[in-house]
C-alpha positions as a Markdown table, in Angstrom:
| # | Residue | x | y | z |
|---|---|---|---|---|
| 1 | Unk | -29.8 | 25.2 | 28.4 |
| 2 | Unk | -31.6 | 27.1 | 25.4 |
| 3 | Unk | -34.1 | 26.2 | 22.2 |
| 4 | Unk | -35.4 | 27.6 | 19.1 |
| 5 | Unk | -38.7 | 26.5 | 19.2 |
| 6 | Unk | -39.4 | 29.3 | 16.4 |
| 7 | Unk | -38.0 | 30.9 | 14.5 |
| 8 | Unk | -35.4 | 33.4 | 14.7 |
| 9 | Unk | -35.5 | 37.4 | 13.4 |
| 10 | Unk | -33.7 | 35.9 | 10.2 |
| 11 | Unk | -35.7 | 32.7 | 9.9 |
| 12 | Unk | -33.3 | 30.8 | 10.6 |
| 13 | Unk | -30.9 | 28.8 | 12.6 |
| 14 | Unk | -27.7 | 31.0 | 13.3 |
| 15 | Unk | -26.4 | 27.9 | 16.1 |
| 16 | Unk | -27.2 | 24.3 | 17.1 |
| 17 | Unk | -27.5 | 22.3 | 20.7 |
| 18 | Unk | -26.0 | 18.8 | 20.6 |
| 19 | Unk | -27.5 | 17.5 | 23.8 |
| 20 | Unk | -24.8 | 14.9 | 23.8 |
| 21 | Unk | -25.6 | 13.1 | 26.5 |
| 22 | Unk | -27.5 | 13.8 | 29.2 |
| 23 | Unk | -26.9 | 12.3 | 32.8 |
| 24 | Unk | -26.3 | 14.1 | 36.2 |
| 25 | Unk | -23.3 | 16.2 | 36.8 |
| 26 | Unk | -20.7 | 13.6 | 38.3 |
| 27 | Unk | -21.6 | 11.6 | 35.4 |
| 28 | Unk | -20.7 | 13.5 | 32.3 |
| 29 | Unk | -17.2 | 14.6 | 34.2 |
| 30 | Unk | -16.6 | 10.7 | 34.8 |
| 31 | Unk | -17.3 | 11.1 | 31.4 |
| 32 | Unk | -15.2 | 14.2 | 30.2 |
| 33 | Unk | -12.2 | 12.4 | 32.1 |
| 34 | Unk | -12.6 | 8.6 | 30.0 |
| 35 | Unk | -13.2 | 10.5 | 26.7 |
| 36 | Unk | -9.9 | 12.4 | 27.4 |
| 37 | Unk | -7.5 | 9.7 | 28.9 |
| 38 | Unk | -8.9 | 7.9 | 25.4 |
| 39 | Unk | -8.3 | 11.3 | 22.8 |
| 40 | Unk | -4.7 | 11.2 | 24.6 |
| 41 | Unk | -3.7 | 8.3 | 24.4 |
| 42 | Unk | -5.3 | 7.9 | 20.9 |
| 43 | Unk | -3.0 | 10.8 | 20.2 |
| 44 | Unk | 0.0 | 9.4 | 22.4 |
| 45 | Unk | -0.4 | 6.2 | 20.3 |
| 46 | Unk | -1.2 | 6.9 | 17.2 |
| 47 | Unk | 2.4 | 10.1 | 16.8 |
| 48 | Unk | 4.3 | 6.5 | 18.3 |
| 49 | Unk | 3.8 | 5.3 | 14.5 |
| 50 | Unk | 4.5 | 8.9 | 13.1 |
| 51 | Unk | 8.1 | 9.6 | 14.9 |
| 52 | Unk | 8.5 | 5.6 | 14.4 |
| 53 | Unk | 7.9 | 5.8 | 10.8 |
| 54 | Unk | 10.0 | 8.8 | 10.1 |
| 55 | Unk | 12.9 | 7.7 | 12.0 |
| 56 | Unk | 14.2 | 5.3 | 11.6 |
| 57 | Unk | 15.2 | 4.5 | 7.5 |
| 58 | Unk | 14.5 | 0.1 | 7.1 |
| 59 | Unk | 10.4 | 1.9 | 7.4 |
| 60 | Unk | 10.5 | 4.7 | 4.9 |
| 61 | Unk | 8.6 | 2.0 | 2.5 |
| 62 | Unk | 5.4 | 2.6 | 0.2 |
| 63 | Unk | 3.5 | 0.2 | 3.0 |
| 64 | Unk | 4.4 | 2.4 | 6.5 |
| 65 | Unk | 4.5 | 5.3 | 4.3 |
| 66 | Unk | 0.8 | 4.6 | 3.7 |
| 67 | Unk | 0.5 | 3.5 | 7.8 |
| 68 | Unk | 2.0 | 6.7 | 8.0 |
| 69 | Unk | -0.9 | 9.5 | 7.0 |
| 70 | Unk | -2.8 | 6.6 | 7.9 |
| 71 | Unk | -2.2 | 7.5 | 11.8 |
| 72 | Unk | -1.6 | 11.2 | 10.9 |
| 73 | Unk | -5.7 | 11.2 | 9.2 |
| 74 | Unk | -6.5 | 9.4 | 13.1 |
| 75 | Unk | -5.1 | 12.1 | 15.4 |
| 76 | Unk | -7.1 | 15.2 | 12.8 |
| 77 | Unk | -10.5 | 12.2 | 12.4 |
| 78 | Unk | -11.3 | 11.7 | 16.2 |
| 79 | Unk | -9.8 | 15.9 | 17.1 |
| 80 | Unk | -12.6 | 16.7 | 15.1 |
| 81 | Unk | -14.9 | 16.1 | 16.8 |
| 82 | Unk | -13.7 | 14.9 | 20.4 |
| 83 | Unk | -12.4 | 18.8 | 21.4 |
| 84 | Unk | -15.6 | 19.5 | 20.7 |
| 85 | Unk | -18.1 | 16.9 | 21.8 |
| 86 | Unk | -15.2 | 16.8 | 25.5 |
| 87 | Unk | -16.6 | 20.8 | 25.6 |
| 88 | Unk | -20.0 | 19.9 | 24.7 |
| 89 | Unk | -19.5 | 17.7 | 28.3 |
| 90 | Unk | -18.7 | 20.0 | 30.7 |
| 91 | Unk | -20.7 | 22.8 | 29.8 |
| 92 | Unk | -23.9 | 24.4 | 30.1 |
| 93 | Unk | -24.9 | 26.0 | 26.9 |
| 94 | Unk | -23.9 | 22.7 | 24.8 |
| 95 | Unk | -24.1 | 24.9 | 21.1 |
| 96 | Unk | -22.2 | 25.3 | 17.7 |
| 97 | Unk | -22.8 | 27.5 | 15.8 |
| 98 | Unk | -24.1 | 26.7 | 12.0 |
| 99 | Unk | -21.3 | 27.3 | 10.5 |
| 100 | Unk | -19.0 | 25.3 | 12.4 |
| 101 | Unk | -21.8 | 22.8 | 12.1 |
| 102 | Unk | -21.9 | 22.3 | 8.9 |
| 103 | Unk | -17.6 | 22.5 | 9.4 |
| 104 | Unk | -18.1 | 19.3 | 12.0 |
| 105 | Unk | -19.6 | 17.6 | 9.7 |
| 106 | Unk | -17.0 | 18.1 | 6.4 |
| 107 | Unk | -14.2 | 16.8 | 8.0 |
| 108 | Unk | -15.1 | 14.1 | 10.0 |
| 109 | Unk | -17.1 | 12.5 | 7.4 |
| 110 | Unk | -14.1 | 13.3 | 4.3 |
| 111 | Unk | -12.0 | 11.8 | 6.8 |
| 112 | Unk | -14.2 | 9.1 | 7.5 |
| 113 | Unk | -14.1 | 8.7 | 3.6 |
| 114 | Unk | -11.1 | 8.9 | 3.7 |
| 115 | Unk | -10.3 | 6.3 | 6.2 |
| 116 | Unk | -11.8 | 3.8 | 4.3 |
| 117 | Unk | -9.8 | 5.2 | 0.8 |
| 118 | Unk | -6.7 | 4.4 | 2.6 |
| 119 | Unk | -7.7 | 1.3 | 4.0 |
| 120 | Unk | -8.4 | 0.4 | 0.4 |
| 121 | Unk | -5.1 | 1.0 | -0.5 |
| 122 | Unk | -2.9 | -0.6 | 2.1 |
| 123 | Unk | -4.6 | -3.6 | 0.8 |
| 124 | Unk | -3.7 | -2.9 | -2.4 |
| 125 | Unk | -0.7 | -2.8 | -1.2 |
| 126 | Unk | -0.2 | -6.2 | 0.6 |
| 127 | Unk | -2.8 | -7.6 | -2.3 |
| 128 | Unk | 0.7 | -7.0 | -4.2 |
| 129 | Unk | 3.3 | -7.6 | -1.0 |
| 130 | Unk | 1.3 | -10.9 | -1.3 |
| 131 | Unk | 0.2 | -11.5 | -5.2 |
| 132 | Unk | 2.9 | -10.3 | -7.0 |
| 133 | Unk | 5.8 | -10.8 | -5.4 |
| 134 | Unk | 8.3 | -10.0 | -7.9 |
| 135 | Unk | 5.9 | -7.4 | -9.4 |
| 136 | Unk | 5.8 | -5.2 | -6.1 |
| 137 | Unk | 9.5 | -3.0 | -5.9 |
| 138 | Unk | 8.5 | -2.4 | -10.2 |
| 139 | Unk | 4.7 | -1.3 | -9.5 |
| 140 | Unk | 4.8 | 0.3 | -6.5 |
| 141 | Unk | 7.2 | 2.6 | -6.3 |
| 142 | Unk | 7.7 | 5.9 | -4.4 |
| 143 | Unk | 6.1 | 7.5 | -7.0 |
| 144 | Unk | 2.8 | 5.6 | -7.3 |
| 145 | Unk | 2.8 | 5.5 | -3.0 |
| 146 | Unk | 2.4 | 9.4 | -3.1 |
| 147 | Unk | -0.1 | 9.3 | -5.2 |
| 148 | Unk | -2.6 | 6.8 | -3.6 |
| 149 | Unk | -1.8 | 8.4 | -0.3 |
| 150 | Unk | -2.5 | 12.2 | -2.4 |
| 151 | Unk | -5.4 | 10.1 | -4.4 |
| 152 | Unk | -7.2 | 9.6 | -0.4 |
| 153 | Unk | -6.6 | 12.8 | 1.1 |
| 154 | Unk | -7.8 | 14.5 | -2.1 |
| 155 | Unk | -10.3 | 11.9 | -2.9 |
| 156 | Unk | -12.2 | 12.1 | 0.9 |
| 157 | Unk | -13.3 | 16.0 | 1.2 |
| 158 | Unk | -14.0 | 15.9 | -2.6 |
| 159 | Unk | -16.4 | 13.0 | -2.1 |
| 160 | Unk | -18.6 | 14.7 | 0.8 |
| 161 | Unk | -18.7 | 18.0 | -1.0 |
| 162 | Unk | -21.7 | 17.0 | -3.2 |
| 163 | Unk | -23.4 | 16.2 | 0.8 |
| 164 | Unk | -21.8 | 19.2 | 2.3 |
| 165 | Unk | -23.6 | 21.8 | -0.6 |
| 166 | Unk | -26.3 | 19.8 | -0.1 |
| 167 | Unk | -27.0 | 20.4 | 3.1 |
| 168 | Unk | -26.2 | 23.5 | 3.3 |
| 169 | Unk | -29.3 | 24.5 | 1.3 |
| 170 | Unk | -31.6 | 23.4 | 4.4 |
| 171 | Unk | -34.0 | 25.7 | 5.3 |
| 172 | Unk | -33.3 | 25.7 | 9.4 |
| 173 | Unk | -35.6 | 27.1 | 11.4 |
| 174 | Unk | -36.3 | 25.6 | 14.7 |
| 175 | Unk | -35.9 | 23.8 | 17.0 |
| 176 | Unk | -32.2 | 23.2 | 17.2 |
| 177 | Unk | -31.4 | 20.8 | 19.6 |
| 178 | Unk | -29.3 | 17.7 | 18.0 |
| 179 | Unk | -29.6 | 14.8 | 19.7 |
| 180 | Unk | -26.7 | 13.1 | 19.5 |
| 181 | Unk | -22.8 | 14.6 | 20.0 |
| 182 | Unk | -21.9 | 15.3 | 16.7 |
| 183 | Unk | -23.2 | 16.8 | 13.8 |
| 184 | Unk | -24.5 | 13.7 | 12.7 |
| 185 | Unk | -26.1 | 13.7 | 8.6 |
| 186 | Unk | -29.4 | 11.9 | 10.4 |
| 187 | Unk | -30.5 | 14.1 | 12.6 |
| 188 | Unk | -28.8 | 17.6 | 11.3 |
| 189 | Unk | -31.8 | 16.5 | 8.0 |
| 190 | Unk | -34.5 | 15.9 | 10.8 |
| 191 | Unk | -33.9 | 20.0 | 12.2 |
| 192 | Unk | -35.2 | 20.2 | 8.6 |
| 193 | Unk | -38.5 | 23.2 | 8.4 |
| 194 | Unk | -39.0 | 21.9 | 5.1 |
| 195 | Unk | -39.3 | 18.0 | 3.8 |
| 196 | Unk | -36.6 | 17.3 | 1.7 |
| 197 | Unk | -36.7 | 13.8 | 0.9 |
| 198 | Unk | -33.8 | 14.1 | -2.2 |
| 199 | Unk | -31.2 | 15.4 | -0.4 |
| 200 | Unk | -31.5 | 12.3 | 2.3 |
| 201 | Unk | -31.3 | 9.7 | -0.4 |
| 202 | Unk | -29.1 | 11.1 | -2.6 |
| 203 | Unk | -26.7 | 12.4 | 0.7 |
| 204 | Unk | -27.4 | 9.0 | 1.9 |
| 205 | Unk | -26.2 | 6.9 | -1.5 |
| 206 | Unk | -22.8 | 9.1 | -1.4 |
| 207 | Unk | -22.5 | 7.8 | 2.2 |
| 208 | Unk | -23.6 | 4.2 | 1.6 |
| 209 | Unk | -22.0 | 4.3 | -2.1 |
| 210 | Unk | -17.9 | 4.7 | -1.5 |
| 211 | Unk | -18.2 | 2.3 | 2.5 |
| 212 | Unk | -19.4 | -0.4 | 0.0 |
| 213 | Unk | -17.2 | -0.1 | -3.4 |
| 214 | Unk | -14.1 | 0.5 | -0.1 |
| 215 | Unk | -15.5 | -2.8 | 1.3 |
| 216 | Unk | -16.2 | -4.8 | -0.9 |
| 217 | Unk | -13.1 | -3.9 | -3.0 |
| 218 | Unk | -11.2 | -4.5 | 0.0 |
| 219 | Unk | -12.9 | -8.2 | 0.6 |
| 220 | Unk | -12.1 | -8.8 | -3.1 |
| 221 | Unk | -8.8 | -8.4 | -3.1 |
| 222 | Unk | -7.8 | -9.7 | 0.5 |
| 223 | Unk | -9.8 | -13.4 | -1.0 |
| 224 | Unk | -6.4 | -13.4 | -3.6 |
| 225 | Unk | -4.6 | -13.1 | -1.1 |
| 226 | Unk | -6.4 | -16.2 | 1.2 |
| 227 | Unk | -6.7 | -18.2 | -2.6 |
| 228 | Unk | -3.0 | -17.1 | -3.2 |
| 229 | Unk | -1.3 | -17.6 | 1.0 |
| 230 | Unk | -3.6 | -21.1 | 1.2 |
| 231 | Unk | -1.1 | -21.9 | -1.7 |
| 232 | Unk | 1.7 | -21.9 | 0.4 |
| 233 | Unk | 2.8 | -24.8 | 1.9 |
| 234 | Unk | 2.7 | -24.4 | 5.9 |
| 235 | Unk | 5.5 | -22.9 | 7.6 |
| 236 | Unk | 7.8 | -19.8 | 8.0 |
| 237 | Unk | 6.1 | -18.4 | 4.8 |
| 238 | Unk | 2.6 | -18.5 | 5.5 |
| 239 | Unk | 2.7 | -17.5 | 8.9 |
| 240 | Unk | 4.6 | -14.3 | 7.7 |
| 241 | Unk | 1.9 | -13.7 | 5.1 |
| 242 | Unk | -0.6 | -14.0 | 7.6 |
| 243 | Unk | 0.4 | -12.0 | 9.9 |
| 244 | Unk | 1.9 | -9.2 | 7.6 |
| 245 | Unk | -2.9 | -9.8 | 7.3 |
| 246 | Unk | -3.9 | -10.1 | 10.5 |
| 247 | Unk | -3.5 | -6.4 | 11.6 |
| 248 | Unk | -4.6 | -4.6 | 8.5 |
| 249 | Unk | -7.7 | -6.9 | 8.6 |
| 250 | Unk | -8.3 | -6.0 | 12.4 |
| 251 | Unk | -8.7 | -2.6 | 11.3 |
| 252 | Unk | -10.7 | -2.5 | 8.5 |
| 253 | Unk | -13.1 | -5.2 | 10.6 |
| 254 | Unk | -13.7 | -2.8 | 13.7 |
| 255 | Unk | -13.9 | -0.1 | 11.4 |
| 256 | Unk | -15.8 | -1.5 | 8.7 |
| 257 | Unk | -18.4 | -3.2 | 11.0 |
| 258 | Unk | -18.9 | -0.5 | 13.3 |
| 259 | Unk | -19.9 | 2.1 | 10.2 |
| 260 | Unk | -22.4 | -0.6 | 8.6 |
| 261 | Unk | -24.2 | -1.2 | 11.8 |
| 262 | Unk | -24.3 | 2.2 | 12.1 |
| 263 | Unk | -25.6 | 3.8 | 8.4 |
| 264 | Unk | -26.4 | 0.1 | 6.7 |
| 265 | Unk | -28.7 | -1.6 | 9.1 |
| 266 | Unk | -32.5 | -0.4 | 8.5 |
| 267 | Unk | -33.9 | 1.4 | 10.9 |
| 268 | Unk | -30.3 | 2.3 | 12.7 |
| 269 | Unk | -31.2 | 6.0 | 12.9 |
| 270 | Unk | -34.3 | 5.4 | 15.2 |
| 271 | Unk | -32.6 | 4.9 | 18.5 |
| 272 | Unk | -30.8 | 7.8 | 19.2 |
| 273 | Unk | -28.7 | 6.3 | 22.1 |
| 274 | Unk | -28.0 | 3.2 | 20.0 |
| 275 | Unk | -26.7 | 5.6 | 17.1 |
| 276 | Unk | -24.9 | 7.7 | 20.0 |
| 277 | Unk | -23.0 | 4.6 | 21.2 |
| 278 | Unk | -21.5 | 3.5 | 17.4 |
| 279 | Unk | -20.8 | 5.9 | 16.7 |
| 280 | Unk | -18.2 | 6.8 | 19.4 |
| 281 | Unk | -17.2 | 3.3 | 18.7 |
| 282 | Unk | -15.8 | 4.5 | 15.5 |
| 283 | Unk | -15.8 | 8.2 | 16.6 |
| 284 | Unk | -13.1 | 7.2 | 19.2 |
| 285 | Unk | -12.8 | 3.4 | 20.1 |
| 286 | Unk | -11.6 | 2.9 | 16.7 |
| 287 | Unk | -7.8 | 5.0 | 16.1 |
| 288 | Unk | -7.5 | 4.4 | 20.0 |
| 289 | Unk | -6.9 | 0.9 | 19.3 |
| 290 | Unk | -5.7 | 0.9 | 15.8 |
| 291 | Unk | -2.1 | 2.1 | 16.6 |
| 292 | Unk | -2.4 | -0.1 | 19.8 |
| 293 | Unk | -3.1 | -3.0 | 17.0 |
| 294 | Unk | -0.3 | -2.0 | 14.3 |
| 295 | Unk | 2.4 | -1.4 | 17.2 |
| 296 | Unk | 2.4 | -4.8 | 19.1 |
| 297 | Unk | 1.7 | -7.3 | 15.9 |
| 298 | Unk | 4.9 | -5.5 | 14.7 |
| 299 | Unk | 8.1 | -5.9 | 14.3 |
| 300 | Unk | 10.0 | -3.5 | 13.1 |
| 301 | Unk | 7.3 | -1.2 | 14.1 |
| 302 | Unk | 8.2 | -2.4 | 17.4 |
| 303 | Unk | 12.1 | -2.1 | 17.2 |
| 304 | Unk | 11.8 | 1.2 | 16.1 |
| 305 | Unk | 9.5 | 2.1 | 18.8 |
| 306 | Unk | 12.2 | 0.5 | 21.3 |
| 307 | Unk | 14.8 | 2.9 | 19.3 |
| 308 | Unk | 12.7 | 5.7 | 20.4 |
| 309 | Unk | 12.5 | 5.1 | 23.7 |
| 310 | Unk | 15.8 | 4.6 | 25.0 |
| 311 | Unk | 16.9 | 7.7 | 23.2 |
| 312 | Unk | 14.0 | 9.9 | 24.8 |
| 313 | Unk | 15.6 | 7.4 | 28.4 |
| 314 | Unk | 18.8 | 8.8 | 27.6 |
| 315 | Unk | 18.4 | 12.1 | 27.1 |
| 316 | Unk | 15.9 | 12.1 | 30.2 |
| 317 | Unk | 19.3 | 10.7 | 31.7 |
| 318 | Unk | 21.1 | 13.2 | 30.1 |
| 319 | Unk | 19.4 | 16.4 | 32.1 |
| 320 | Unk | 18.6 | 15.0 | 35.2 |
| 321 | Unk | 22.9 | 14.3 | 35.2 |
| 322 | Unk | 24.1 | 17.9 | 34.2 |
């Protein structure tokens, strides 16, 4: 494994080394198989939601359109870092180009920001459905739903333009080893040749702002939802309202719980091992659990998936007969 300890000819680092998970060869192969299996299941689970929403006319509603976009985001999100992580686990060089590192940082954290925006919009949808049921059809139209989808996608990528621009101006001249499996903000800025407290502060503020704004908004909407649900007489109405929000709130808890442990807890960046584990959780485990939570707790989704499965089995059996 090669590391630049001094400046190269141009005076800048041309590539970084993602140290990832330093362990024995057998352990690396085990990690490769495990992460590959989780990655494939994550793609399969989120793709199943896309197929279910696309194939069932009953699911062509704002709630499921948002869920389908969220699942597509999860596919892009997990694909922005896991393939490179898997390649580096079995590779001897474990390198990533300077441009590739910045692009990985930008796409990964842009989709992380977009996920927070999507979770906020989905909580807004549930707020309207439960707290303003009579006005829901006139407010949450397909046109507004499309605008909210565009806002989430564009907002996530625009939000990270400032950190990307600032990081691209940071001088890197060696060493170039990043003790992580992706190009994260703190370990990347730690390799700067010059002190960058201003850039660190701005990037940290931008990252924290999107986390806190979306999280506080979600808490506010669920406080309103809970206050309305508790006024509903005990029975099927209250159970249905709780069931509708339970899946979304479980996903919110998984995502924000891990993200805040990583980026908000004081001293979280002082322990590289913990940093890798928590990042791995919200980068790989959270997208893996999301389709499981939505599929197993949603009756309409399960019915749509059963129809798709029956069609596939029928096509397979017809193929064998022919």
